[in-house]
Every structure is written in C-alpha cells, then in structure tokens.
XYZ file of C-alpha atoms in Angstrom:
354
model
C 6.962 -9.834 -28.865
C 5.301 -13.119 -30.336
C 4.779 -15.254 -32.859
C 1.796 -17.014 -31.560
C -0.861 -15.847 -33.771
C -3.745 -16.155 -31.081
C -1.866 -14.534 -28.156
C -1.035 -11.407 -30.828
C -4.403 -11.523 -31.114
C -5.579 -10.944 -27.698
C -2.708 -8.396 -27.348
C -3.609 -6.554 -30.109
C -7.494 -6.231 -28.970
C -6.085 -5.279 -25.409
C -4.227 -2.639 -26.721
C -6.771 -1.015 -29.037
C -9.002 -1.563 -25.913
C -6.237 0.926 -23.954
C -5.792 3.552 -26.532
C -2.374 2.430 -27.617
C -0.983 1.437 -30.891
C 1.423 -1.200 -30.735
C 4.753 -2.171 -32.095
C 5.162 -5.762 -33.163
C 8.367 -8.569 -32.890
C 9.268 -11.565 -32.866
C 12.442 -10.916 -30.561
C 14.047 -7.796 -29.516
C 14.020 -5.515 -31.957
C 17.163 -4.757 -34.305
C 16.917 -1.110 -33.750
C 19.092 0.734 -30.976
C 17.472 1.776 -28.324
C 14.051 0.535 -29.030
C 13.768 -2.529 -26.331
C 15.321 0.248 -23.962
C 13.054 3.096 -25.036
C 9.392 1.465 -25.053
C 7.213 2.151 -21.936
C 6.208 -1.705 -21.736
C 7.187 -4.838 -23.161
C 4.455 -7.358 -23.414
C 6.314 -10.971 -24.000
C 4.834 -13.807 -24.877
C 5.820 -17.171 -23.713
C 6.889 -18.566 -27.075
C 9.431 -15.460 -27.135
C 10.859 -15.375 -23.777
C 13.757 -17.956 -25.130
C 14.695 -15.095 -27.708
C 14.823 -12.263 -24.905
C 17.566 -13.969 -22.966
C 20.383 -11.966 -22.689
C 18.664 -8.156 -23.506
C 19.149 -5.224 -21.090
C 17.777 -5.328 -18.082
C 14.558 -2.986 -17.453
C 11.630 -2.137 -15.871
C 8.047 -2.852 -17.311
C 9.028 -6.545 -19.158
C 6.338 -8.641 -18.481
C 5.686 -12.529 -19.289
C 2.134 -12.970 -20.999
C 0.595 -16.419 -21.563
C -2.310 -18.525 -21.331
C -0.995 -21.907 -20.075
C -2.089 -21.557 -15.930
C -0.750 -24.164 -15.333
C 2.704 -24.098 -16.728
C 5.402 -24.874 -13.846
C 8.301 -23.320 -15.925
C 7.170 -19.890 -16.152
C 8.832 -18.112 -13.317
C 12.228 -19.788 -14.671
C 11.531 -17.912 -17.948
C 10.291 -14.473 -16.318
C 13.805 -14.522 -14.276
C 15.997 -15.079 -17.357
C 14.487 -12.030 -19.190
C 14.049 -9.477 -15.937
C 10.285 -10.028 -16.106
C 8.432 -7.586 -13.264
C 5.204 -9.262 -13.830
C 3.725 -13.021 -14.759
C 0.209 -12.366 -16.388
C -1.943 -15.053 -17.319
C -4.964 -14.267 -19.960
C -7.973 -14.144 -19.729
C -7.581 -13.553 -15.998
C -5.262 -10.454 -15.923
C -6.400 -8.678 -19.107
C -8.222 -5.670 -16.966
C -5.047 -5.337 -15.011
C -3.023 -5.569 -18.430
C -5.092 -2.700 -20.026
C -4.470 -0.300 -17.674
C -1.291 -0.886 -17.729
C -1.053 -0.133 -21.198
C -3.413 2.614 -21.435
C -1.053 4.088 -17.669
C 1.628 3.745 -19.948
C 0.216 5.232 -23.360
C -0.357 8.292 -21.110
C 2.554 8.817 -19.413
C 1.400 8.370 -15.890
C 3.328 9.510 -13.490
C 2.834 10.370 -9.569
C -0.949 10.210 -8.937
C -2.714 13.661 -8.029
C -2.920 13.967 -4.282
C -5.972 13.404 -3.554
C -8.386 15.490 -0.428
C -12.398 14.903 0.108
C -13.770 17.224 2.113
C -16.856 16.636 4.115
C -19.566 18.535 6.434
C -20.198 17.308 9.504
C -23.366 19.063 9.671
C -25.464 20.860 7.179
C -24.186 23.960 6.319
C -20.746 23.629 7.521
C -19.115 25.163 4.839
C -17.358 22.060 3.493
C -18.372 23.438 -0.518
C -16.821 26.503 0.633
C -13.611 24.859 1.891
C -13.168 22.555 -1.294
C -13.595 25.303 -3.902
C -11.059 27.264 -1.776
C -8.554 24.251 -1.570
C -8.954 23.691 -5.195
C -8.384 27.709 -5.909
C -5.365 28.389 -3.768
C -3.692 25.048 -5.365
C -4.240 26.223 -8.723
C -3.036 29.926 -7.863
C 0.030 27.805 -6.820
C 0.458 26.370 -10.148
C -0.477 22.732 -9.344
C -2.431 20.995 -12.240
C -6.263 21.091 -9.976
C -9.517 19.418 -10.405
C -12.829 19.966 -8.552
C -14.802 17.282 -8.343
C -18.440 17.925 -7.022
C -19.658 14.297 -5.030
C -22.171 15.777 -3.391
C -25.535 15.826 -6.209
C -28.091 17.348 -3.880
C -25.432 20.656 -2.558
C -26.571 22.943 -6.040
C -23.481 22.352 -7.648
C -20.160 23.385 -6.747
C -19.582 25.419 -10.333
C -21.955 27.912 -8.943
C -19.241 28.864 -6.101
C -16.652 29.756 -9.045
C -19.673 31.673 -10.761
C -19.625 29.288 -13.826
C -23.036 27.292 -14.199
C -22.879 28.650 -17.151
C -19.977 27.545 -18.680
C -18.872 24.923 -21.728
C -18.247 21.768 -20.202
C -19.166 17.785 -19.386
C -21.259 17.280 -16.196
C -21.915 14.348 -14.055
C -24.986 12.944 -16.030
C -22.045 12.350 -19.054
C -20.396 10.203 -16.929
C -23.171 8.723 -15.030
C -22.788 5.554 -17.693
C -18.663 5.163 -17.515
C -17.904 1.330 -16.655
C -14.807 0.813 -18.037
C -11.598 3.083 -18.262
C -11.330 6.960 -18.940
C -9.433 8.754 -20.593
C -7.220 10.901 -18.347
C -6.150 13.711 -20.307
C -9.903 13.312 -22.517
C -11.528 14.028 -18.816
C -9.523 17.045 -18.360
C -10.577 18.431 -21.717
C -14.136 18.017 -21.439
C -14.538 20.084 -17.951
C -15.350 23.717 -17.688
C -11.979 25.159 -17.234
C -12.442 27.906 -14.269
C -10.113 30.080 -12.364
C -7.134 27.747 -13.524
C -8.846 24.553 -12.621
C -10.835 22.023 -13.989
C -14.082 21.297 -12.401
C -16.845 18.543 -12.759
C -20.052 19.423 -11.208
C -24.224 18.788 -11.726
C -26.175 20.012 -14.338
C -29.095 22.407 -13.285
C -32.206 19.679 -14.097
C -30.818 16.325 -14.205
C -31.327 14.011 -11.457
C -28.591 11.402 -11.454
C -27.359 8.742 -9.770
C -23.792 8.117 -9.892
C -23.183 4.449 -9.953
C -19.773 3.308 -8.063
C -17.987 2.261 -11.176
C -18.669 5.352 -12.937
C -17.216 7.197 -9.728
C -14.200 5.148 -9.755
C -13.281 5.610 -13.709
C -13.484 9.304 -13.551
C -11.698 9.487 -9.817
C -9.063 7.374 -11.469
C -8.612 9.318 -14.547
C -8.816 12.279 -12.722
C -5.606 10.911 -10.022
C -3.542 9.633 -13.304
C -3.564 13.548 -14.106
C -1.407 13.846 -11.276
C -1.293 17.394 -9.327
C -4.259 17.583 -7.480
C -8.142 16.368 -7.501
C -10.002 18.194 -4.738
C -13.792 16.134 -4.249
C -16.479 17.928 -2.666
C -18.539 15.009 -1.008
C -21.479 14.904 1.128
C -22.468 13.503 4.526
C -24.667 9.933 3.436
C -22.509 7.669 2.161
C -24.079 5.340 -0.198
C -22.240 3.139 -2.957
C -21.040 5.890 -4.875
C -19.723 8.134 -2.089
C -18.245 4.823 -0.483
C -15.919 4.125 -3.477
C -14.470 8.047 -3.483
C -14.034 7.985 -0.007
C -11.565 4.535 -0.868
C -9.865 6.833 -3.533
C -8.876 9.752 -1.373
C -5.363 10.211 0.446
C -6.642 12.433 2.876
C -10.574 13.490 4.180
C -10.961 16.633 5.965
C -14.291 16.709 8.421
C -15.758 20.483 8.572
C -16.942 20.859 12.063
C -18.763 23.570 13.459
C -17.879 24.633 17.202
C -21.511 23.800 18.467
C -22.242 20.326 20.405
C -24.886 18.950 17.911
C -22.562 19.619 15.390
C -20.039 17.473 16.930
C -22.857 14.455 17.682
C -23.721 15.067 13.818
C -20.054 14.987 12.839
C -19.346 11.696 14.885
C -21.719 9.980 13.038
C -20.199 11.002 10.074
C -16.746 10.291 10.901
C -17.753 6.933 12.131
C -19.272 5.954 9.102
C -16.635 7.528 6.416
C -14.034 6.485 8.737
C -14.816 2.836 7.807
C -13.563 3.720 4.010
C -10.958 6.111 5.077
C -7.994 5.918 7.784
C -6.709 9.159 7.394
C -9.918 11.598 8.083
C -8.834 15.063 10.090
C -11.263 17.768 11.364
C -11.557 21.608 10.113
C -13.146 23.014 13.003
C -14.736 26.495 12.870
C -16.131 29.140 14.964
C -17.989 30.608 16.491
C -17.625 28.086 19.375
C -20.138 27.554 22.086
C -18.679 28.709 25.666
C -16.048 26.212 26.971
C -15.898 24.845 23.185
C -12.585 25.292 21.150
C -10.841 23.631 18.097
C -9.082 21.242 19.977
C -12.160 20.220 22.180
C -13.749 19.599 19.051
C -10.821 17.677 17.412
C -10.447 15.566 20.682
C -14.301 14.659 20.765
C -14.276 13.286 17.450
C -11.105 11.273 17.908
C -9.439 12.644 14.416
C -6.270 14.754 14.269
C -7.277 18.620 14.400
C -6.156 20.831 10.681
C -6.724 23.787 12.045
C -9.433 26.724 12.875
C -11.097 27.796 9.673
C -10.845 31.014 9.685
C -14.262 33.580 9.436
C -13.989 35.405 6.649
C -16.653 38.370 6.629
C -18.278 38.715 3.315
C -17.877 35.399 2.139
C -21.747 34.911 1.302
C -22.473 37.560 -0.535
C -19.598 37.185 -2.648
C -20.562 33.288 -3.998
C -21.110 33.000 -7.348
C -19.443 36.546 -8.241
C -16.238 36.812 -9.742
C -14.348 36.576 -6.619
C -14.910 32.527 -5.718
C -13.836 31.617 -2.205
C -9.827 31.517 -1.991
C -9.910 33.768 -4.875
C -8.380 37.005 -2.523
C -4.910 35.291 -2.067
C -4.472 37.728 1.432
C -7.598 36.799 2.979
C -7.989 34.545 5.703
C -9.472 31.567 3.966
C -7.015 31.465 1.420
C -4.139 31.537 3.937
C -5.303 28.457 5.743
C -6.080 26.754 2.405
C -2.453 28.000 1.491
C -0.761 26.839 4.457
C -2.415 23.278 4.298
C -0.831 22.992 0.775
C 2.499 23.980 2.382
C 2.206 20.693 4.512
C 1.312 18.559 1.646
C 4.341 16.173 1.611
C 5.313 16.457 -2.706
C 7.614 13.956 -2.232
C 5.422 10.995 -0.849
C 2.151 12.383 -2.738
C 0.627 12.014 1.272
C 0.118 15.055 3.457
C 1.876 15.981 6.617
C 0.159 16.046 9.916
C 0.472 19.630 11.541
C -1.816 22.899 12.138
C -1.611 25.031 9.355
C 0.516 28.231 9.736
C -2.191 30.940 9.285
C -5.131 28.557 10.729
C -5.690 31.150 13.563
C-alpha cells in the first residue's frame, strides 16, 4: 500500500525478486476480507496515515527509506505494525519474507546431521535409515548427501541411476531457492527426496550454495536428514549451523573414541546439541555409555548390528527399508522422541536401541 512511485518501485522489484505477484493500494482495500486475508502487508510510510483504524493482524509491516525519521515507531503502533524495515538495508530480509510467505511456510523441517566419528562408522548407513523409516512414517523426508568424497548416498537407496538434480546444479546457488522447485528436481526414492553427487564431477560446495538449498529444503517442513562428513570446512561449517540436532556415530573401540573427540570438538563449535550413536562390537571393559561419557555428549542409543546389512546396499532393500529389523527400530524409536510440537527432539535412549 503506496502511492510513492519510487518506493512501489523497489517493492515491486522485491517481489518479482521473491516469486510473488503483488496486489497494489493506496489504503486498505475496499474488498471484504482482503486486508484480513493477505499473507503480508507491505506499507509504505506515505500510507500508514490511511491504515489507522484497520483490523488488527499479524504480518503488517512499515516500509520506508527515511533512516532517520524519529516518527516512525509512532506510525508502526497506530497500524499494528510487527516490523519497521528500512530500504535498501532490509531488502534481503524483506524478500524472504515475501517469497516465506508466497510459499506458505510453515513449521521448518526438523532438521538431524549425522556424522562418523571415524571412517567407516556407518554414519551413511544411519542417515539413509533415518531418512527411510521417517518417510515409511509418512513425514514429508529429504536426504541430503554433505559428505562429496563418501560415493554418494543415492547408491545406498540403489538409485545412481535415477532422474534427478545433483550437487554440481547447485554448486552456483547464491541467492534464494525455491522450496517446493528443490523438491521437484530430486530423484524421488523410497518416498523421499534425496540430493546426492554425481558419479564424475568434482565439486566444491561453496557455503552460500549450502545454505540456500538447506534453507529451502527446512521451509519444506517435515524432515531434512544431511549425511555430513568428518572435516569441516566452510561448507560443512554452515550445515552444521542449520541442523537442530547432530548425531556422532561412534564405534566401541578406543581410537575411535580419540577420532570421534576430535570431531565432536570441532563440530561442536557450530552445534550445541551433538549426541553419540555408539555401536558394537565394543572392546573389553568398553560399553555405550563409556563411550557416551568419554566424549562428553548425551548417549542416543546402541546401534543395533544388523547381519546382512552390506551385502544388501545398493539392492532394493536400502537400510531401514525391513520395517522389523533392528536398524529400523532404533531409527523408528528415535523418531518417536522427536518432540512435533517444538520441531526439537527429546533427549532419551531410544526404545528398541538394545
């Protein structure tokens, strides 16, 4: 709502720059309903006079491009205002609030990394599970391969072969992307969506291309499961800032837990909430909890040995795919903890860990 010609202009760009197509006033609008029915309101200054009075809601906000103007938080009370944005300075804020809004955003995807703390830990084994059972559940899932050295996760649910985006399309994403356009451009397997590697390329995954595809992949809402691996460098760094919850695969053999400390002290740095998956066999005198308590991270649970495993990656079984087998119960039961109604995840030893 404006009539100042160069502020609709800005608006206008912003929105196109979002996705969204615009509806224009100069004051509330005459129909019923609408000032009560958009997702946002963008104001501008010269308009806020002719707002006074409307129905109060959420998502008004104030838009300008005096900084210095003392009255402006006088005007944003009188029309319910929830935010005072000043251009240029808040336009990257303001188009993602528009493009949030053009696509309906609603609780972010809770979001789990999963990490080895050695090689060979079975942490790509343990996020294609997690991803599978949550899918079999009927959450909305996505698979997210960090790691571009493991082979590529896709391989687990036996579809390298499949129609889909990879990493190396993404590899050049600065700005903002498309949530529901992300979704639709992954191979689609066992229920989920999954981004992974492509077979030849060698790419680099820049940490603002990591953090427009994490975030368009968290504005699905549901789930995003990321598969990351132990260096951190820029890339891994800005996933591990994007996760709700890290879970550090441990086996039960004392330079596996020296290994995993460094890698807990280093991912710990990005992440507060990082838990151990410990798993067997142990060395003599070793058990979950001694490994949980050496690292100085809350213990998950035992993950379970499930015989046959190997052989079966890559077939048409992936791991998690047997819904009765041990791996899929643990993977099942730490879904049960996952707190739905505060998108975080309850501390606690899955059920069937043992």
């Amino acid at each position: 709502m404006t009539e100042d010609a160069e502020l609709l202009d800005d608006l206008l760009r912003l929105c196109a720059a979002a996705g969204a197509v615009p509806q224009v006033h100069h004051g509330p609008p005459g129909e019923k309903g609408a000032w009560e029915a958009a997702p946002v309101v963008l104001v501008g200054d010269d308009a806020a006079a002719r707002c006074r009075g409307v129905a109060r809601r959420r998502g008004v906000m104030l838009v300008g491009r005096d900084q210095d103007d003392p009255d402006v938080w006088r005007r944003a009370v009188e029309i319910g205002a929830e935010y005072v944005l000043r251009l240029p300075d808040s336009e990257g804020w303001l188009v993602d609030q528009i493009a949030n809004a053009a696509e309906g955003v609603g609780r972010p995807a809770l979001t789990v990394g999963v990490m080895g703390g050695r090689g060979g830990a079975g942490a790509s084994t343990l996020a294609c599970a997690l991803a599978v059972t949550a899918a079999r559940s009927g959450r909305r899932t996505m698979l997210i391969d960090g790691d571009p050295l493991g082979g590529g996760i896709d391989v687990l649910l036996g579809g390298e072969q499949s129609d889909g985006m990879r990493w190396p399309d993404f590899a050049r994403s600065k700005g903002r992307v498309g949530a529901g356009a992300l979704e639709e451009s992954l191979p689609a397997l066992h229920g989920l969506r999954v981004l992974s590697w492509g077979r030849d390329d060698e790419v680099v995954i820049p940490p603002q291309a990591m953090r427009a595809v994490l975030a368009a992949a968290r504005r699905l809402g549901g789930v995003v499961v990321v598969d990351l691996p132990r260096r951190v460098d820029e890339g891994v760094a800005e996933a591990l800032a994007q996760l709700d919850v890290g879970l550090l695969v441990v086996p039960g053999e004392l330079r596996a837990v020296a290994a995993a400390r460094r890698v807990a002290s280093v991912a710990g740095m990005m992440l507060e909430d990082l838990r151990v998956v410990a798993r067997g066999p142990y060395t003599a005198g070793l058990d979950e909890h001694w490994v949980a308590q050496a690292l100085g991270r809350p213990l998950v649970g035992d993950l379970p040995v499930e015989a046959g495993l190997g052989a079966a990656q890559g077939g048409a079984v992936p791991p998690g795919g047997h819904a009765r087998s041990p791996l899929a119960r643990f993977c099942t039961a730490f879904w049960d903890l996952a707190d739905a109604s505060t998108g975080g995840v309850a501390a606690g030893r899955p059920r069937d860990a043992s």
